[in-house]
Coordinates of C-alpha atoms in Angstrom, one line a residue:
M1 CA 30.6 77.7 150.5
I2 CA 33.9 79.5 150.9
P3 CA 36.6 77.1 152.2
R4 CA 37.3 77.7 155.9
V5 CA 40.8 77.5 157.4
L6 CA 41.6 77.8 161.1
T7 CA 45.0 79.1 162.3
V8 CA 46.1 78.2 165.8
A9 CA 49.0 80.5 166.6
G10 CA 50.3 83.6 168.4
S11 CA 49.5 87.2 167.8
D12 CA 52.2 89.5 166.2
S13 CA 51.4 93.1 167.2
G14 CA 53.6 94.3 164.3
G15 CA 51.3 92.5 161.8
G16 CA 54.0 90.8 159.9
A17 CA 53.8 87.2 161.2
G18 CA 51.6 85.0 163.4
I19 CA 47.9 85.2 163.4
Q20 CA 47.9 88.5 161.4
A21 CA 50.0 87.1 158.6
D22 CA 47.9 83.9 158.5
L23 CA 44.6 85.8 158.1
K24 CA 46.1 88.1 155.5
T25 CA 47.3 85.1 153.5
M26 CA 44.0 83.3 153.7
L27 CA 42.1 86.4 152.5
A28 CA 44.6 86.9 149.6
L29 CA 44.0 83.2 148.6
G30 CA 40.3 83.3 148.7
V31 CA 39.5 81.3 151.9
H32 CA 37.8 82.3 155.1
G33 CA 40.3 82.5 157.9
M34 CA 39.5 81.9 161.5
S35 CA 41.8 82.0 164.6
V36 CA 42.7 80.4 167.9
I37 CA 45.1 82.7 169.6
T38 CA 47.7 80.8 171.7
A39 CA 49.9 83.7 172.8
V40 CA 50.1 87.5 172.7
T41 CA 53.5 89.0 171.8
A42 CA 54.8 92.6 171.9
Q43 CA 56.6 92.5 168.7
N44 CA 57.8 94.9 166.0
S45 CA 60.4 95.1 163.2
L46 CA 63.2 95.0 165.7
G47 CA 62.2 91.8 167.6
V48 CA 60.0 90.4 170.3
Q49 CA 59.9 92.5 173.5
G50 CA 57.5 90.2 175.4
A51 CA 55.3 87.1 175.1
W52 CA 52.4 85.9 177.2
E53 CA 50.8 82.5 176.5
L54 CA 47.1 82.0 177.0
P55 CA 45.7 79.3 179.3
V56 CA 45.1 75.9 177.8
E57 CA 41.4 76.2 178.6
A58 CA 41.2 79.5 176.6
V59 CA 42.8 77.9 173.6
R60 CA 40.6 74.8 173.8
A61 CA 37.5 76.9 174.1
Q62 CA 38.4 79.0 171.0
Y63 CA 39.1 75.9 169.0
R64 CA 35.8 74.1 170.0
S65 CA 33.8 77.2 169.4
V66 CA 34.9 77.5 165.8
V67 CA 35.1 73.8 164.9
D68 CA 31.9 72.7 166.5
D69 CA 29.7 75.5 164.9
I70 CA 31.4 76.6 161.7
G71 CA 33.6 73.7 160.8
V72 CA 37.0 73.7 159.0
Q73 CA 38.5 72.4 155.8
A74 CA 42.1 72.8 157.1
V75 CA 44.0 73.7 160.2
K76 CA 47.3 75.4 160.5
T77 CA 49.5 75.8 163.6
G78 CA 52.2 78.3 164.5
M79 CA 53.5 79.5 167.8
L80 CA 52.4 77.1 170.6
A81 CA 54.9 78.3 173.3
S82 CA 54.6 75.5 175.9
A83 CA 54.4 71.7 176.2
E84 CA 50.9 72.0 177.7
L85 CA 49.7 74.0 174.7
V86 CA 51.4 71.7 172.2
E87 CA 49.7 68.7 173.7
A88 CA 46.3 70.3 173.9
V89 CA 46.4 71.4 170.3
A90 CA 47.7 68.1 169.1
E91 CA 44.7 66.4 170.8
L92 CA 42.3 68.8 169.3
I93 CA 43.7 68.4 165.8
G94 CA 43.7 64.6 166.2
G95 CA 40.0 64.7 166.7
T96 CA 39.3 67.0 163.7
D97 CA 38.5 65.5 160.3
A98 CA 40.6 68.0 158.3
P99 CA 44.2 68.2 157.0
A100 CA 46.6 69.9 159.3
V101 CA 49.7 72.0 158.4
I102 CA 52.1 72.0 161.3
D103 CA 54.7 74.9 161.3
P104 CA 56.9 73.9 164.3
V105 CA 57.8 77.5 165.2
G106 CA 60.9 77.6 167.4
V107 CA 62.3 81.1 167.0
S108 CA 61.3 84.4 165.4
K109 CA 63.0 85.9 162.4
H110 CA 65.1 88.0 164.9
G111 CA 66.2 84.9 166.9
D112 CA 63.8 85.3 169.8
S113 CA 62.6 82.0 171.3
L114 CA 58.9 81.2 170.7
L115 CA 58.9 77.7 172.0
A116 CA 60.1 76.5 175.4
S117 CA 62.8 73.9 175.2
S118 CA 60.7 71.6 177.4
A119 CA 58.1 71.5 174.6
L120 CA 60.3 70.0 172.0
E121 CA 59.6 66.4 173.0
S122 CA 55.8 67.2 172.9
V123 CA 56.2 68.5 169.3
R124 CA 58.0 65.3 168.3
T125 CA 55.7 62.8 170.0
K126 CA 52.3 64.6 169.9
L127 CA 52.2 67.3 167.3
L128 CA 54.1 65.9 164.3
P129 CA 52.2 62.7 164.3
V130 CA 48.9 64.5 163.5
A131 CA 50.5 66.6 160.7
T132 CA 49.3 66.2 157.1
V133 CA 52.3 68.4 156.2
A134 CA 55.1 69.6 158.6
T135 CA 57.0 72.7 157.4
P136 CA 60.2 73.1 159.5
N137 CA 63.0 75.4 158.4
L138 CA 66.6 74.2 158.9
D139 CA 66.9 75.7 162.4
E140 CA 63.8 73.8 163.4
V141 CA 65.0 70.6 161.8
A142 CA 68.2 70.9 164.0
Q143 CA 66.1 71.6 167.1
L144 CA 63.8 68.6 166.5
T145 CA 66.1 66.0 165.1
G146 CA 69.7 67.1 165.7
V147 CA 70.4 67.0 161.9
H148 CA 72.3 70.1 160.8
V149 CA 71.9 70.9 157.1
E150 CA 74.7 72.8 155.4
S151 CA 74.1 71.8 151.8
E152 CA 71.2 70.9 149.5
G153 CA 72.4 67.3 149.4
Q154 CA 71.5 66.9 153.1
L155 CA 67.9 67.9 152.7
R156 CA 66.9 64.2 152.2
Q157 CA 68.5 63.3 155.5
A158 CA 66.6 66.1 157.2
A159 CA 63.3 65.0 155.7
A160 CA 63.9 61.4 156.7
A161 CA 64.6 62.4 160.3
V162 CA 61.4 64.5 160.5
L163 CA 59.3 61.8 158.9
E164 CA 60.3 59.4 161.6
H165 CA 58.2 61.4 164.0
G166 CA 55.0 60.7 162.0
P167 CA 53.9 63.5 159.7
R168 CA 52.4 62.2 156.4
W169 CA 54.5 64.8 154.4
V170 CA 57.3 67.0 155.3
L171 CA 58.5 70.2 153.5
I172 CA 62.1 71.0 154.5
K173 CA 62.6 74.7 153.8
G174 CA 66.1 75.3 152.5
G175 CA 65.8 79.1 152.4
H176 CA 68.8 79.5 154.7
L177 CA 71.1 77.8 152.3
P178 CA 73.1 79.8 149.7
G179 CA 72.0 80.0 146.1
D180 CA 68.4 79.5 144.9
A181 CA 65.6 79.0 147.5
V182 CA 65.2 75.3 147.3
D183 CA 62.7 73.2 149.4
L184 CA 62.2 69.5 149.5
L185 CA 58.6 68.0 149.8
T186 CA 58.4 64.3 150.4
D187 CA 56.3 61.6 152.0
G188 CA 59.2 59.2 152.1
S189 CA 58.7 57.9 148.6
A190 CA 57.6 60.7 146.3
E191 CA 60.0 63.7 146.1
H192 CA 59.1 67.2 144.9
W193 CA 61.9 69.7 144.7
L194 CA 60.7 73.3 144.7
R195 CA 63.1 76.0 143.5
A196 CA 62.7 79.7 143.2
P197 CA 65.1 82.6 142.6
R198 CA 66.5 84.2 145.7
H199 CA 65.4 87.8 145.9
D200 CA 67.8 90.4 147.4
N201 CA 65.3 91.7 149.9
R202 CA 65.9 91.7 153.7
H203 CA 62.3 92.3 154.5
T204 CA 61.2 88.7 155.0
H205 CA 59.4 88.8 158.4
G206 CA 56.5 86.3 158.4
T207 CA 57.8 84.0 155.6
G208 CA 57.2 80.7 157.4
C209 CA 53.7 81.7 158.7
T210 CA 52.7 82.8 155.3
L211 CA 53.9 79.7 153.5
A212 CA 52.2 77.3 156.0
S213 CA 48.9 79.3 155.7
A214 CA 49.1 79.3 152.0
I215 CA 49.5 75.5 152.0
A216 CA 46.5 75.2 154.3
A217 CA 44.5 77.4 152.0
G218 CA 45.3 75.1 149.1
L219 CA 44.4 72.0 151.0
A220 CA 41.1 73.6 152.1
K221 CA 40.3 74.1 148.4
G222 CA 40.8 70.4 147.8
L223 CA 44.2 70.5 146.2
A224 CA 46.5 67.5 146.8
V225 CA 49.5 68.1 149.0
P226 CA 52.1 68.6 146.1
E227 CA 49.8 71.0 144.3
A228 CA 49.0 72.9 147.4
V229 CA 52.7 73.3 148.3
T230 CA 53.7 74.3 144.8
A231 CA 51.0 77.0 144.7
A232 CA 52.0 78.2 148.2
K233 CA 55.7 78.4 147.2
E234 CA 54.7 80.6 144.2
Y235 CA 52.6 82.9 146.4
V236 CA 55.3 83.3 149.1
T237 CA 58.0 83.9 146.6
G238 CA 56.1 86.8 145.2
A239 CA 55.4 88.1 148.7
I240 CA 59.1 88.0 149.6
E241 CA 60.0 89.8 146.4
A242 CA 57.5 92.6 147.4
G243 CA 58.5 92.7 151.0
F244 CA 58.7 96.2 152.3
A245 CA 60.4 98.3 155.0
L246 CA 58.5 98.9 158.2
G247 CA 59.9 100.4 161.3
G248 CA 63.7 100.3 161.9
G249 CA 64.4 96.6 161.4
I250 CA 63.2 93.7 159.3
G251 CA 60.0 94.5 157.4
P252 CA 57.3 92.0 156.4
V253 CA 56.6 90.1 153.2
D254 CA 53.7 91.7 151.2
H255 CA 50.7 89.4 151.6
G256 CA 48.7 91.6 149.1
W257 CA 51.4 91.6 146.4
R258 CA 49.0 90.2 143.8
F259 CA 46.6 93.1 144.3
R260 CA 49.1 95.9 143.7
D261 CA 49.1 97.8 140.5
G262 CA 50.8 95.9 137.8
A263 CA 50.6 92.6 139.6

C-alpha cells in the first residue's frame, strides 16, 4: 500500500506554502497526502491579507475521519494559529501511533504572524513533547526558547534549548545564517550536520512546509530520522534552486523540480 501522510496545517490560497505545499511535496515523493485544514488564509506572493482559523471541533472531526478509517504512517503539522488548536492537535497526535513532524510555524515568509503569542506556551508544553522531529527555524527558536542564534557555533545551544521541551529529535534550520545553508539534526547525543550550497534565488516561499512534509514522507516510507531528514534536505535544496517568480513578490519553491525536463 502507498504510504499515507497527514498534514495538519493552514491553507495558502497562493499555493506556495501550507496545505498546498504539503500535498505537492507528498505527491512528488511518492506518498499519499491527506489533510486537516486548521485555518484559511488570503495569501499571495506579497503577504497574508487575512487569516481565519477553523473551530476546534472541525479540526478534530477532520483528523478522526482520516485516521480512524484510512490510517496514517506519519503526521506533519504547520500553522495551528491558536492555543486551543495547538492543544487539540497535540492531544490527537499523542493518541496516534505514527511519527510526527512538528513545524512550529510562527510567521510567514513575509513576516506575517501565523501563531498567536498566547499559543507559544502550548507549543512548548503540549506540542513539542509529541514530536518525533521538530523543525524550527532560527526565528522560531528565538520565539520558543529565547535563544538568538547569530552563528553556526550557536546551533548546538539552540538545539539543546528546544530538546528540553521534549521532542525526540530537533532539526535547527540555519538557513537565515550567512554562508552555506547548514542545519543541525540531533537527539541530544547523535549529531548530523547537513550542508547545502546557498542558491541565489529570492523565490523561497514554502521552504519550511516543504522540508517538514518531505521528512514526514521519508518517515512514512520507513526511513530512520537521519535518513529521512537527509533525503528531505536534498529535495528542498533542489526545490529552492528551481524556485520561480509568481505575482509581484516572493515566489514559491518548485515542488515538481524533479519532473522538469533535464531533471
